[in-house]
Every structure is written in structure tokens, then in C-alpha cells.
Tab-separated table of C-alpha atoms in Angstrom:
chain	number	residue	atom	x	y	z
A	1	MET	CA	171.220	152.540	220.913
A	2	SER	CA	171.034	150.754	224.200
A	3	SER	CA	167.449	151.344	225.264
A	4	GLN	CA	165.065	148.449	225.656
A	5	GLU	CA	162.722	150.116	223.165
A	6	GLN	CA	165.382	150.023	220.471
A	7	LYS	CA	166.195	146.389	221.112
A	8	ILE	CA	162.555	145.503	220.740
A	9	LYS	CA	162.046	147.410	217.471
A	10	ILE	CA	165.282	146.490	215.737
A	11	GLY	CA	164.714	143.296	213.808
A	12	LYS	CA	160.948	143.740	213.647
A	13	VAL	CA	158.458	145.272	211.257
A	14	SER	CA	157.031	148.622	212.384
A	15	ARG	CA	154.443	150.954	210.913
A	16	LEU	CA	155.978	154.439	210.883
A	17	ARG	CA	154.940	157.875	209.654
A	18	VAL	CA	156.897	159.767	207.005
A	19	VAL	CA	158.097	163.131	208.380
A	20	THR	CA	160.539	164.339	205.710
A	21	ALA	CA	161.027	163.668	201.995
A	22	LEU	CA	164.460	164.234	200.424
A	23	ASP	CA	166.154	163.342	197.147
A	24	PHE	CA	167.871	160.300	198.691
A	25	GLY	CA	164.897	158.903	200.600
A	26	LEU	CA	162.371	159.465	203.355
A	27	TYR	CA	162.828	160.049	207.064
A	28	LEU	CA	160.418	158.192	209.323
A	29	ASP	CA	159.323	159.077	212.851
A	30	GLY	CA	160.913	156.608	215.256
A	31	GLY	CA	159.761	158.363	218.420
A	32	GLU	CA	161.809	160.141	221.075
A	33	GLU	CA	164.198	157.253	221.634
A	34	LEU	CA	164.900	156.295	218.025
A	35	GLY	CA	164.595	159.672	216.376
A	36	GLU	CA	164.218	159.965	212.616
A	37	ILE	CA	165.038	156.831	210.622
A	38	LEU	CA	166.119	156.859	206.990
A	39	LEU	CA	164.231	154.846	204.398
A	40	PRO	CA	166.620	154.936	201.388
A	41	LEU	CA	165.150	155.956	198.057
A	42	ARG	CA	165.446	152.482	196.513
A	43	TYR	CA	163.015	151.139	199.139
A	44	VAL	CA	160.444	153.954	198.964
A	45	PRO	CA	157.027	152.750	197.703
A	46	GLU	CA	155.723	154.579	194.660
A	47	GLY	CA	153.706	157.646	195.630
A	48	CYS	CA	154.739	157.548	199.307
A	49	ASP	CA	155.115	161.068	200.762
A	50	VAL	CA	155.095	163.123	203.968
A	51	ASP	CA	152.440	162.073	206.532
A	52	ASP	CA	151.922	158.700	204.844
A	53	TRP	CA	152.401	155.565	206.936
A	54	VAL	CA	154.650	152.771	205.751
A	55	GLU	CA	155.503	149.315	207.090
A	56	VAL	CA	159.259	148.830	207.324
A	57	PHE	CA	161.809	146.445	208.785
A	58	LEU	CA	164.427	148.096	211.028
A	59	TYR	CA	168.063	147.003	211.140
A	60	LEU	CA	171.597	148.397	211.415
A	61	ASP	CA	173.586	148.956	208.246
A	62	SER	CA	177.316	148.283	207.782
A	63	GLU	CA	178.096	151.584	209.512
A	64	ASP	CA	175.839	150.782	212.486
A	65	ARG	CA	173.196	153.294	211.457
A	66	LEU	CA	169.563	152.449	212.054
A	67	ILE	CA	167.983	151.960	208.631
A	68	ALA	CA	164.483	151.126	207.426
A	69	THR	CA	163.688	148.903	204.469
A	70	THR	CA	160.524	147.690	202.802
A	71	GLU	CA	162.290	144.412	202.014
A	72	THR	CA	161.037	141.503	204.094
A	73	PRO	CA	163.617	139.163	205.644
A	74	TYR	CA	163.072	135.406	205.718
A	75	ALA	CA	162.897	135.617	209.513
A	76	MET	CA	162.964	138.289	212.188
A	77	VAL	CA	164.554	138.713	215.590
A	78	ASN	CA	163.801	135.884	218.053
A	79	GLU	CA	162.815	133.505	215.245
A	80	LEU	CA	164.348	130.364	213.744
A	81	ALA	CA	165.263	130.121	210.072
A	82	CYS	CA	167.105	127.834	207.657
A	83	LEU	CA	169.524	130.058	205.740
A	84	ARG	CA	172.272	129.626	203.170
A	85	VAL	CA	175.869	130.690	203.793
A	86	VAL	CA	176.937	133.159	201.101
A	87	ASP	CA	180.409	133.980	202.434
A	88	THR	CA	182.888	133.150	205.172
A	89	THR	CA	185.398	135.671	206.548
A	90	PRO	CA	187.652	136.050	209.596
A	91	SER	CA	184.633	137.633	211.321
A	92	GLY	CA	182.402	134.597	210.787
A	93	ALA	CA	179.875	133.367	208.257
A	94	PHE	CA	177.367	135.521	206.406
A	95	LEU	CA	173.878	134.281	205.596
A	96	ASP	CA	171.366	135.299	202.951
A	97	TRP	CA	168.250	136.290	204.880
A	98	GLY	CA	166.436	138.200	202.154
A	99	LEU	CA	167.970	141.650	202.714
A	100	SER	CA	170.715	143.430	200.810
A	101	LYS	CA	172.890	143.261	203.940
A	102	ASP	CA	173.762	139.662	204.873
A	103	LEU	CA	173.381	138.301	208.412
A	104	LEU	CA	176.488	137.506	210.456
A	105	VAL	CA	177.047	134.300	212.432
A	106	PRO	CA	180.150	134.944	214.592
A	107	PHE	CA	182.580	132.038	214.928
A	108	ARG	CA	181.726	131.656	218.611
A	109	GLU	CA	178.081	131.098	217.649
A	110	GLN	CA	178.740	128.280	215.166
A	111	ARG	CA	178.126	124.708	216.347
A	112	GLU	CA	180.477	123.617	213.599
A	113	ARG	CA	182.526	125.613	211.150
A	114	MET	CA	180.066	126.805	208.526
A	115	VAL	CA	180.685	126.097	204.852
A	116	ARG	CA	179.756	128.323	201.939
A	117	ASP	CA	176.539	127.421	200.045
A	118	ARG	CA	175.321	125.069	202.783
A	119	PHE	CA	172.098	125.653	204.710
A	120	TYR	CA	171.947	125.847	208.504
A	121	ILE	CA	169.187	126.202	211.063
A	122	VAL	CA	169.877	129.394	213.006
A	123	TYR	CA	168.266	131.622	215.610
A	124	ILE	CA	168.272	135.386	215.050
A	125	TYR	CA	168.816	137.608	218.078
A	126	PHE	CA	169.920	141.100	219.108
A	127	ASP	CA	173.460	140.976	220.481
A	128	THR	CA	173.613	143.481	223.329
A	129	ALA	CA	177.418	143.608	223.270
A	130	SER	CA	177.733	144.707	219.643
A	131	GLU	CA	174.172	146.096	219.414
A	132	ARG	CA	173.666	144.237	216.150
A	133	LEU	CA	171.347	141.629	214.765
A	134	VAL	CA	173.260	138.361	214.492
A	135	ALA	CA	172.482	134.660	214.195
A	136	THR	CA	173.612	131.514	215.974
A	137	SER	CA	173.503	127.857	215.009
A	138	LYS	CA	173.553	126.972	218.727
A	139	VAL	CA	169.798	127.198	218.656
A	140	HIS	CA	168.810	124.917	221.524
A	141	LYS	CA	169.780	127.399	224.214
A	142	TYR	CA	167.094	129.713	222.830
A	143	ILE	CA	164.313	127.141	222.472
A	144	ASN	CA	161.984	126.559	225.401
A	145	VAL	CA	160.412	123.230	224.476
A	146	LYS	CA	158.203	123.421	227.570
A	147	ALA	CA	156.467	126.391	225.954
A	148	SER	CA	155.187	124.243	223.103
A	149	ASN	CA	151.571	123.252	223.487
A	150	TYR	CA	150.912	120.978	220.536
A	151	SER	CA	148.634	117.970	220.274
A	152	PRO	CA	148.949	115.059	217.822
A	153	GLY	CA	147.416	116.001	214.497
A	154	ASP	CA	147.877	119.762	214.914
A	155	GLU	CA	148.668	121.472	211.617
A	156	VAL	CA	151.903	123.477	211.692
A	157	LYS	CA	154.084	125.490	209.320
A	158	LEU	CA	157.423	123.826	208.657
A	159	ILE	CA	160.730	124.934	207.195
A	160	ILE	CA	162.920	122.057	206.051
A	161	GLY	CA	166.373	122.030	207.645
A	162	ASN	CA	169.387	119.784	207.294
A	163	GLU	CA	169.195	116.112	206.343
A	164	PHE	CA	170.760	113.496	208.639
A	165	ASP	CA	170.802	109.721	208.960
A	166	LEU	CA	167.301	109.382	210.465
A	167	GLY	CA	165.581	112.019	208.356
A	168	TYR	CA	165.295	115.802	208.395
A	169	ASN	CA	165.451	118.444	211.067
A	170	VAL	CA	162.606	120.908	210.593
A	171	ILE	CA	161.629	124.269	212.042
A	172	ILE	CA	158.111	124.356	213.502
A	173	ASP	CA	156.262	127.696	213.334
A	174	LYS	CA	159.661	129.473	213.423
A	175	ARG	CA	159.849	128.660	217.164
A	176	PHE	CA	160.743	125.010	217.678
A	177	VAL	CA	162.842	122.290	216.064
A	178	GLY	CA	161.421	118.878	215.220
A	179	VAL	CA	162.228	115.769	213.203
A	180	VAL	CA	160.606	114.188	210.152
A	181	PHE	CA	161.726	110.576	209.841
A	182	ARG	CA	163.104	109.382	206.523
A	183	ASN	CA	160.761	106.389	206.196
A	184	GLU	CA	157.779	108.771	206.327
A	185	VAL	CA	158.960	111.068	203.529
A	186	PHE	CA	157.522	110.399	200.065
A	187	GLN	CA	158.561	113.581	198.274
A	188	THR	CA	161.679	115.582	197.487
A	189	LEU	CA	162.615	118.021	200.245
A	190	GLU	CA	165.040	120.925	199.990
A	191	PRO	CA	166.650	123.009	202.772
A	192	GLY	CA	164.700	126.196	203.345
A	193	GLN	CA	161.539	124.769	201.765
A	194	HIS	CA	158.271	125.874	203.394
A	195	ILE	CA	155.691	123.143	203.757
A	196	THR	CA	152.668	122.203	205.848
A	197	GLY	CA	153.135	119.458	208.420
A	198	TYR	CA	151.386	117.794	211.340
A	199	ILE	CA	152.459	117.077	214.895
A	200	LYS	CA	152.980	113.362	215.395
A	201	ALA	CA	154.176	113.248	218.995
A	202	GLN	CA	155.978	115.281	221.613
A	203	ARG	CA	158.404	113.082	223.492
A	204	PRO	CA	159.034	113.296	227.259
A	205	ASP	CA	162.426	114.919	226.582
A	206	GLY	CA	160.631	117.737	224.759
A	207	LYS	CA	161.647	116.718	221.244
A	208	ILE	CA	158.887	116.912	218.659
A	209	ASP	CA	158.191	114.346	215.937
A	210	VAL	CA	156.482	115.706	212.839
A	211	GLU	CA	154.909	114.112	209.774
A	212	LEU	CA	154.182	115.580	206.363
A	213	GLN	CA	150.836	113.857	205.955
A	214	ARG	CA	148.136	113.278	208.498
A	215	SER	CA	148.057	109.909	210.199
A	216	GLY	CA	144.882	108.413	211.596
A	217	ASN	CA	144.574	111.022	214.344
A	218	TYR	CA	142.076	113.263	212.528
A	219	ASP	CA	138.556	113.302	211.078
A	220	PRO	CA	138.773	110.823	208.146
A	221	ARG	CA	135.773	112.200	206.266
A	222	GLU	CA	137.908	114.660	204.311
A	223	LEU	CA	139.947	111.774	202.875
A	224	TRP	CA	136.825	109.710	202.269
A	225	GLU	CA	135.402	112.536	200.181
A	226	GLN	CA	138.674	112.864	198.290
A	227	VAL	CA	138.729	109.149	197.442
A	228	ILE	CA	135.101	109.185	196.284
A	229	SER	CA	135.808	112.281	194.183
A	230	GLU	CA	138.797	110.589	192.542
A	231	LEU	CA	136.710	107.493	191.840
A	232	GLU	CA	134.034	109.599	190.155
A	233	LYS	CA	136.666	111.272	187.973
A	234	ASN	CA	138.008	107.890	186.867
A	235	ASP	CA	134.871	105.975	185.877
A	236	GLY	CA	134.428	104.605	189.375
A	237	PHE	CA	137.736	102.721	189.618
A	238	LEU	CA	141.186	103.436	191.066
A	239	PRO	CA	144.146	101.024	190.732
A	240	PHE	CA	145.300	101.400	194.339
A	241	ASN	CA	145.608	98.320	196.534
A	242	ASP	CA	147.886	96.814	199.208
A	243	ALA	CA	150.697	96.429	196.675
A	244	THR	CA	150.689	100.112	195.674
A	245	PRO	CA	153.939	101.839	196.757
A	246	PRO	CA	153.532	104.510	199.475
A	247	GLU	CA	155.060	107.104	197.132
A	248	GLU	CA	152.246	106.658	194.589
A	249	ILE	CA	149.585	106.941	197.275
A	250	TYR	CA	151.173	110.112	198.615
A	251	GLU	CA	151.487	111.620	195.139
A	252	ARG	CA	147.746	111.102	194.550
A	253	PHE	CA	146.243	111.738	197.987
A	254	LYS	CA	148.980	113.500	199.999
A	255	VAL	CA	148.620	111.010	202.869
A	256	SER	CA	150.570	108.037	204.142
A	257	LYS	CA	149.725	104.514	203.020
A	258	ARG	CA	148.557	103.763	206.549
A	259	ALA	CA	146.075	106.663	206.490
A	260	TYR	CA	144.897	105.655	203.016
A	261	LYS	CA	144.271	102.044	204.054
A	262	LYS	CA	142.357	103.239	207.103
A	263	ALA	CA	140.181	105.455	204.906
A	264	ILE	CA	139.539	102.594	202.482
A	265	GLY	CA	138.512	100.425	205.416
A	266	GLY	CA	136.031	103.082	206.516
A	267	LEU	CA	134.529	103.410	203.045
A	268	TYR	CA	134.290	99.626	202.643
A	269	LYS	CA	132.605	99.278	206.035
A	270	ARG	CA	130.015	101.827	204.922
A	271	ARG	CA	129.544	99.900	201.635
A	272	LEU	CA	130.565	102.921	199.572
A	273	ILE	CA	133.282	100.980	197.728
A	274	THR	CA	134.160	97.433	196.809
A	275	ILE	CA	137.678	96.075	196.952
A	276	GLU	CA	138.975	94.155	193.942
A	277	ASP	CA	142.301	92.512	193.159
A	278	GLY	CA	143.465	95.452	191.060
A	279	GLY	CA	142.131	98.299	193.177
A	280	ILE	CA	138.907	99.808	194.509
A	281	ARG	CA	135.567	100.481	192.811
A	282	LYS	CA	132.797	102.880	193.741
A	283	ALA	CA	129.764	100.943	194.910
A	284	VAL	CA	126.251	101.588	193.673
A	285	VAL	CA	124.484	103.001	196.725
A	286	PRO	CA	120.940	104.213	197.329
A	287	PRO	CA	120.417	108.006	197.012
A	288	SER	CA	119.947	108.315	200.787
A	289	SER	CA	123.373	106.885	201.542
A	290	GLY	CA	126.301	109.187	202.312
A	291	LEU	CA	129.539	109.645	204.168
């Protein structure tokens, strides 16, 4: 299994045609190079038969046989993931990546000795020496930060990684690693958690700062409308002022206190609200007025 075609397909999802149906599963057409690939019976979709097409993930089983599965891993080859260690052996650490067969991190690919039940950010790759899918926690050698093309305010998909003194390492779009600073977090975060985030800045050294709520670098009208909507639901008054803790503002509006104050300033300037000691009140405006 040394062809480039195999290396590309192993660790990815492919759409393959069923060529043979047997008691123990289906054989799928993997082309001239891969041959027929077994989809074990326990993974066969109900009603699937010869000449049907099925989407499967391809990997090597414990006996190095190419196997198909309809299970979906948490990440695929050439992607980053935050995975939990389920076992450690003389061969290395094994990670739960959503398949029945766990993913190996060889000792040589561990930045630090991995500990059972802890989560680690890893990169999944095809090891040409062993011809297996493996993972490494030495992720930075696989990340080309120059390839990132983000702008402040861009919405991204995050996976929460490990916590450290300044905050949390996070995976950005399964391709890059960034940081969310502790003083900008107003919710409970767990390793492996998927969450939406926003690019804050990309530093000259290539490192990426991320925030979990938009700052002022976006169209504020969406937040204005949200505030007005909340006022209308609460008899025109909300008890949010300068003394309100950032956590309460985030819980209600999912934005930072800075973004909230900027939105309030915009609404006040447009005479859509009045500011009182205990909070804000919806102003009485002519019918022609709007955001």
C-alpha cells in the first residue's frame, strides 16, 4: 500500500460503489490500485446492496488491512483535533477519535509524555514508514501559519484545546492553532468543545489571537437590533449599566462588555434609548425613525 493514491484516500471519506454482498459485509470498489475494500456488516446501512453507492471512511485495521466504515472520525488525515487519551502502552498513547479502533501517538511524536484521560491537540497524518494513520502532538511542524488569510472579525470554527496560564489554546478551522485569552472568556470551556469564534489579530510571528464574541470590528446593527428586541420583551427597560459584570452581559447578549457599551453608545446617539442610573430604557421615537 505504498502508492500515492492510497496515501491520499486513506484517512479520508470516499464515495464508493458496492460490488459484492456477503454474510459478513459488503465489498466496495476501490479502483485498480486499492482493489476491493471490505465494509464490515456492522457498518452497512440498512437496505444497502450491490451497485449502491456509499460514503465511507478508509483506514487500516489492527492487522493492517484496508477497511471501510460508515463511522465518522472527529478529524481526518492532515487535520488538527483535540482528543482524549484512552490508554498508554509501550507503543505510545492511544486516542479516542470517534472510531472503534483508537488512534496511536508514538512516543517519538509526543511533546510531553501523554497521560490517560487528558486531552491533547494533535495533528493526524499518514506515516509512510509504517503506512498507518497516526497522530502527533508536535503540531507546529505541520502548520503553515503563512497560509492563513484571516482578517479581524472573521468568523471561524473553533475546537477548545488545553488551558494554560494566559488562557486556552484553540484549533481554528482544523488547520491552525490560536489563543483565547483568559480575561476575555465569560463562559465555561471544555477540551474538545466546538464553538464559534472570531479572529482578533494575527501577530507578526504568525500566531493568531481569537475571541469568543465579536469586538467592535463588525457591523453593529445586529447588536442594536438585539438590544432593542430585548427591551421590547422587558417592558422597555433592561438593568444593564457600567456596573454590570461582563459575565452577565455575555450571558444575555453573547458579546463582550466593550462591544455592548459601544452598541449602547450608538443607540443613545441615535436617540433610540435613554440611559438611566439602573440601566437603559427604550425611547419613544417617531414612526419614521429606525436603526
